[in-house]
Amino acid sequence: MHLPCVVVFVKAPWPGQVKTRLAQAVGQTHAVELYRCFGQDVVATVDRLAADSAIFFTPSDGLDAVKDWLGPGRRYCAQQGQTLGDRMAHAFCESFRWGSPATLILGSDSPDLPSAILQQALEALRSQRTPIGPTEDGGYYTLGFTPETYCSEVFRDMPWSTAEVYALTHQTLQQQSHSITVLPRWTDIDTQDDLWRFYQRHCQTADPALCGHHTLQYLHTHASTLWH
């Protein structure tokens, strides 16, 4: 019996390729190191789930860098397609081809996303419902389908990286008569302000779920240089 699959989308952690808006404020070195922390924390959360996982990376020559970052013993697959929509559609189709009964796709920009929310998404998939998690900036941090509910229309002609993505995706799912589970709204970290709000939210935390959290450890260590 196959487990559901959580697909994590990442980029090779190379200067100038990741967290470019954040890098404008904190510099390339901090931006890359923070991105590495984000990915490690997201993958650690996924590892706690009763699910398989797969890392879909870009660019195609980044495999060694991504493996060095996130570790061996994982399924790695290069993203394929011209647009983000094409690449997500490819990831879903690959996961279903592997035999996954349900697939959840996840970005790497929400390092404090609780495993309980992902559990809620997996439970929705078990009921043939379509989970989607909106972000504060109008996008979404996760989306899931089963082979029976897969809706390729949500990946076509979408104005990616705009504040309309979540609303248009939700509208398309409704038009296709999907039963939708809207997950709690969450925040991506794209800018220095996003990073500050994240730090303020957690800097005094005693939450055991965040013990050993790479992002928080990095922020505690480098706070004086990240905000001066």
Short mmCIF file of C-alpha atoms in Angstrom, two decimals:
data_model
loop_
_atom_site.label_atom_id
_atom_site.label_comp_id
_atom_site.label_asym_id
_atom_site.label_seq_id
_atom_site.Cartn_x
_atom_site.Cartn_y
_atom_site.Cartn_z
CA MET A 1 0.00 0.00 0.00
CA HIS A 2 1.53 3.27 -1.13
CA LEU A 3 1.64 6.23 1.22
CA PRO A 4 0.62 9.71 0.08
CA CYS A 5 3.51 11.76 -1.28
CA VAL A 6 4.52 15.26 -0.20
CA VAL A 7 6.42 17.00 -2.98
CA VAL A 8 8.72 19.84 -1.90
CA PHE A 9 9.75 22.38 -4.54
CA VAL A 10 13.23 23.86 -4.06
CA LYS A 11 15.93 25.72 -5.95
CA ALA A 12 19.62 24.93 -5.69
CA PRO A 13 20.89 27.22 -2.88
CA TRP A 14 23.12 29.37 -5.06
CA PRO A 15 23.76 33.13 -4.69
CA GLY A 16 21.62 35.21 -7.00
CA GLN A 17 19.19 32.33 -7.58
CA VAL A 18 17.25 32.23 -4.29
CA LYS A 19 15.51 34.81 -2.06
CA THR A 20 16.49 37.67 -4.37
CA ARG A 21 14.18 40.23 -2.72
CA LEU A 22 15.47 39.28 0.71
CA ALA A 23 19.05 39.48 -0.57
CA GLN A 24 18.55 43.13 -1.52
CA ALA A 25 18.14 43.92 2.17
CA VAL A 26 20.37 41.42 3.97
CA GLY A 27 22.96 40.48 1.32
CA GLN A 28 23.52 37.36 -0.75
CA THR A 29 25.31 35.36 1.94
CA HIS A 30 22.55 35.73 4.52
CA ALA A 31 19.84 35.16 1.90
CA VAL A 32 21.37 31.88 0.75
CA GLU A 33 22.00 30.64 4.30
CA LEU A 34 18.46 31.53 5.34
CA TYR A 35 17.07 29.73 2.30
CA ARG A 36 19.09 26.67 3.28
CA CYS A 37 17.57 26.88 6.78
CA PHE A 38 14.05 27.27 5.37
CA GLY A 39 14.42 24.12 3.28
CA GLN A 40 15.89 22.08 6.12
CA ASP A 41 13.01 23.08 8.41
CA VAL A 42 10.32 22.36 5.82
CA VAL A 43 11.81 18.94 5.03
CA ALA A 44 12.11 18.12 8.74
CA THR A 45 8.40 18.88 9.13
CA VAL A 46 7.54 16.67 6.15
CA ASP A 47 9.68 13.86 7.58
CA ARG A 48 7.40 13.76 10.64
CA LEU A 49 4.37 12.92 8.52
CA ALA A 50 3.08 9.47 7.65
CA ALA A 51 3.91 10.10 4.02
CA ASP A 52 6.56 9.59 1.39
CA SER A 53 8.40 12.65 0.16
CA ALA A 54 10.08 13.82 -3.01
CA ILE A 55 12.30 16.83 -3.65
CA PHE A 56 11.69 18.49 -7.01
CA PHE A 57 14.57 20.83 -7.72
CA THR A 58 15.70 23.42 -10.24
CA PRO A 59 17.91 24.03 -12.19
CA SER A 60 18.55 20.60 -13.64
CA ASP A 61 22.29 20.77 -12.90
CA GLY A 62 21.65 21.46 -9.21
CA LEU A 63 21.24 17.85 -8.05
CA ASP A 64 24.57 17.56 -6.23
CA ALA A 65 24.08 20.89 -4.46
CA VAL A 66 20.54 19.97 -3.39
CA LYS A 67 21.60 16.50 -2.18
CA ASP A 68 24.47 18.01 -0.18
CA TRP A 69 21.94 20.38 1.39
CA LEU A 70 18.98 18.11 2.15
CA GLY A 71 20.76 14.79 2.48
CA PRO A 72 20.98 11.41 0.75
CA GLY A 73 18.32 8.75 0.90
CA ARG A 74 15.60 10.93 -0.59
CA ARG A 75 13.83 10.82 -3.93
CA TYR A 76 15.12 13.70 -6.07
CA CYS A 77 13.64 14.76 -9.38
CA ALA A 78 14.43 17.72 -11.63
CA GLN A 79 11.54 20.09 -12.27
CA GLN A 80 10.37 20.14 -15.89
CA GLY A 81 8.44 22.83 -17.73
CA GLN A 82 8.65 26.45 -18.76
CA THR A 83 6.25 27.97 -16.22
CA LEU A 84 5.67 27.26 -12.53
CA GLY A 85 2.33 25.77 -13.55
CA ASP A 86 4.00 23.41 -16.03
CA ARG A 87 6.49 22.33 -13.38
CA MET A 88 3.81 21.65 -10.76
CA ALA A 89 1.69 19.73 -13.25
CA HIS A 90 4.73 17.59 -14.09
CA ALA A 91 5.37 16.90 -10.40
CA PHE A 92 1.81 15.74 -9.78
CA CYS A 93 1.87 13.50 -12.86
CA GLU A 94 5.22 11.98 -11.83
CA SER A 95 3.98 11.29 -8.32
CA PHE A 96 0.86 9.59 -9.60
CA ARG A 97 2.98 7.60 -12.06
CA TRP A 98 4.97 6.31 -9.06
CA GLY A 99 1.71 5.00 -7.59
CA SER A 100 1.00 7.68 -4.99
CA PRO A 101 -2.66 7.58 -3.92
CA ALA A 102 -2.54 11.30 -3.07
CA THR A 103 0.00 14.08 -3.59
CA LEU A 104 0.54 17.33 -1.74
CA ILE A 105 2.85 19.96 -3.20
CA LEU A 106 4.69 22.36 -0.92
CA GLY A 107 7.04 25.29 -1.31
CA SER A 108 10.06 26.01 0.85
CA ASP A 109 9.26 29.57 1.99
CA SER A 110 7.24 28.83 5.17
CA PRO A 111 9.73 27.27 7.60
CA ASP A 112 7.36 27.41 10.58
CA LEU A 113 4.41 25.76 8.85
CA PRO A 114 3.04 23.32 11.46
CA SER A 115 2.87 19.62 10.68
CA ALA A 116 -0.73 19.71 11.97
CA ILE A 117 -1.75 21.78 8.94
CA LEU A 118 -0.14 19.29 6.59
CA GLN A 119 -1.89 16.48 8.48
CA GLN A 120 -5.17 18.31 7.87
CA ALA A 121 -4.34 18.48 4.17
CA LEU A 122 -3.57 14.75 4.00
CA GLU A 123 -6.84 13.97 5.80
CA ALA A 124 -8.72 16.04 3.21
CA LEU A 125 -7.06 14.04 0.43
CA ARG A 126 -8.15 10.79 2.05
CA SER A 127 -11.73 12.07 1.71
CA GLN A 128 -11.19 13.00 -1.96
CA ARG A 129 -11.28 16.68 -1.05
CA THR A 130 -8.84 19.21 -2.53
CA PRO A 131 -6.77 21.02 0.11
CA ILE A 132 -5.32 24.45 -0.61
CA GLY A 133 -3.42 26.72 1.78
CA PRO A 134 -3.60 30.47 1.06
CA THR A 135 -0.71 32.80 1.84
CA GLU A 136 -0.93 36.36 3.09
CA ASP A 137 0.34 37.71 -0.25
CA GLY A 138 -2.41 36.13 -2.36
CA GLY A 139 -0.66 32.93 -3.40
CA TYR A 140 -0.83 29.47 -1.87
CA TYR A 141 1.71 27.42 0.06
CA THR A 142 0.26 24.00 -0.64
CA LEU A 143 -2.17 22.26 -2.96
CA GLY A 144 -3.14 18.61 -3.13
CA PHE A 145 -4.86 16.14 -5.42
CA THR A 146 -5.56 12.46 -5.80
CA PRO A 147 -5.42 10.88 -9.26
CA GLU A 148 -9.24 11.03 -9.26
CA THR A 149 -9.47 14.72 -8.34
CA TYR A 150 -6.46 16.01 -10.30
CA CYS A 151 -7.34 19.30 -12.00
CA SER A 152 -4.77 20.41 -14.58
CA GLU A 153 -6.79 23.55 -15.34
CA VAL A 154 -5.41 25.28 -12.22
CA PHE A 155 -1.94 25.30 -13.80
CA ARG A 156 -2.90 26.93 -17.09
CA ASP A 157 -2.80 30.65 -17.91
CA MET A 158 -2.20 31.60 -14.27
CA PRO A 159 -0.56 34.97 -13.46
CA TRP A 160 2.12 33.41 -11.25
CA SER A 161 3.78 35.55 -8.56
CA THR A 162 0.79 37.88 -8.32
CA ALA A 163 -1.80 38.48 -5.60
CA GLU A 164 -4.48 36.81 -7.76
CA VAL A 165 -3.14 33.26 -7.78
CA TYR A 166 -5.04 31.86 -4.80
CA ALA A 167 -8.37 33.48 -5.73
CA LEU A 168 -8.15 32.33 -9.37
CA THR A 169 -7.11 28.82 -8.35
CA HIS A 170 -9.98 28.56 -5.87
CA GLN A 171 -12.39 29.84 -8.52
CA THR A 172 -11.16 27.27 -11.05
CA LEU A 173 -11.56 24.44 -8.54
CA GLN A 174 -15.12 25.58 -7.81
CA GLN A 175 -15.90 25.70 -11.52
CA GLN A 176 -14.64 22.12 -11.83
CA SER A 177 -17.00 21.09 -8.98
CA HIS A 178 -14.24 20.21 -6.52
CA SER A 179 -14.87 19.73 -2.84
CA ILE A 180 -12.34 22.15 -1.36
CA THR A 181 -10.71 22.26 2.07
CA VAL A 182 -9.24 25.71 2.71
CA LEU A 183 -6.35 25.38 5.17
CA PRO A 184 -5.29 28.11 7.62
CA ARG A 185 -3.71 31.17 6.01
CA TRP A 186 0.07 31.27 6.43
CA THR A 187 3.00 33.54 5.60
CA ASP A 188 5.84 33.09 3.15
CA ILE A 189 9.18 34.74 3.89
CA ASP A 190 10.15 36.79 0.86
CA THR A 191 11.30 40.13 2.27
CA GLN A 192 13.16 41.53 5.26
CA ASP A 193 9.83 42.64 6.76
CA ASP A 194 8.51 39.08 6.45
CA LEU A 195 11.65 37.85 8.19
CA TRP A 196 11.25 40.36 11.01
CA ARG A 197 7.63 39.38 11.61
CA PHE A 198 8.68 35.71 11.68
CA TYR A 199 11.40 36.49 14.22
CA GLN A 200 9.08 38.54 16.42
CA ARG A 201 6.51 35.75 16.32
CA HIS A 202 9.00 33.15 17.54
CA CYS A 203 11.94 34.86 19.25
CA GLN A 204 10.60 34.08 22.74
CA THR A 205 9.05 30.76 21.81
CA ALA A 206 9.16 27.73 24.05
CA ASP A 207 7.27 25.63 21.49
CA PRO A 208 8.92 22.19 21.58
CA ALA A 209 7.99 21.73 17.92
CA LEU A 210 10.49 24.46 17.08
CA CYS A 211 13.33 23.03 19.17
CA GLY A 212 16.36 22.73 16.92
CA HIS A 213 14.70 24.88 14.27
CA HIS A 214 17.43 25.89 11.81
CA THR A 215 15.86 29.21 10.81
CA LEU A 216 15.34 30.39 14.37
CA GLN A 217 18.86 29.37 15.35
CA TYR A 218 20.27 31.35 12.44
CA LEU A 219 18.18 34.41 13.31
CA HIS A 220 19.19 34.28 16.96
CA THR A 221 22.85 34.12 15.95
CA HIS A 222 22.75 36.84 13.28
CA ALA A 223 19.99 39.17 14.49
CA SER A 224 22.37 42.11 15.04
CA THR A 225 23.54 42.05 11.41
CA LEU A 226 20.19 41.24 9.81
CA TRP A 227 18.50 44.25 11.43
CA HIS A 228 20.79 47.17 12.07
#
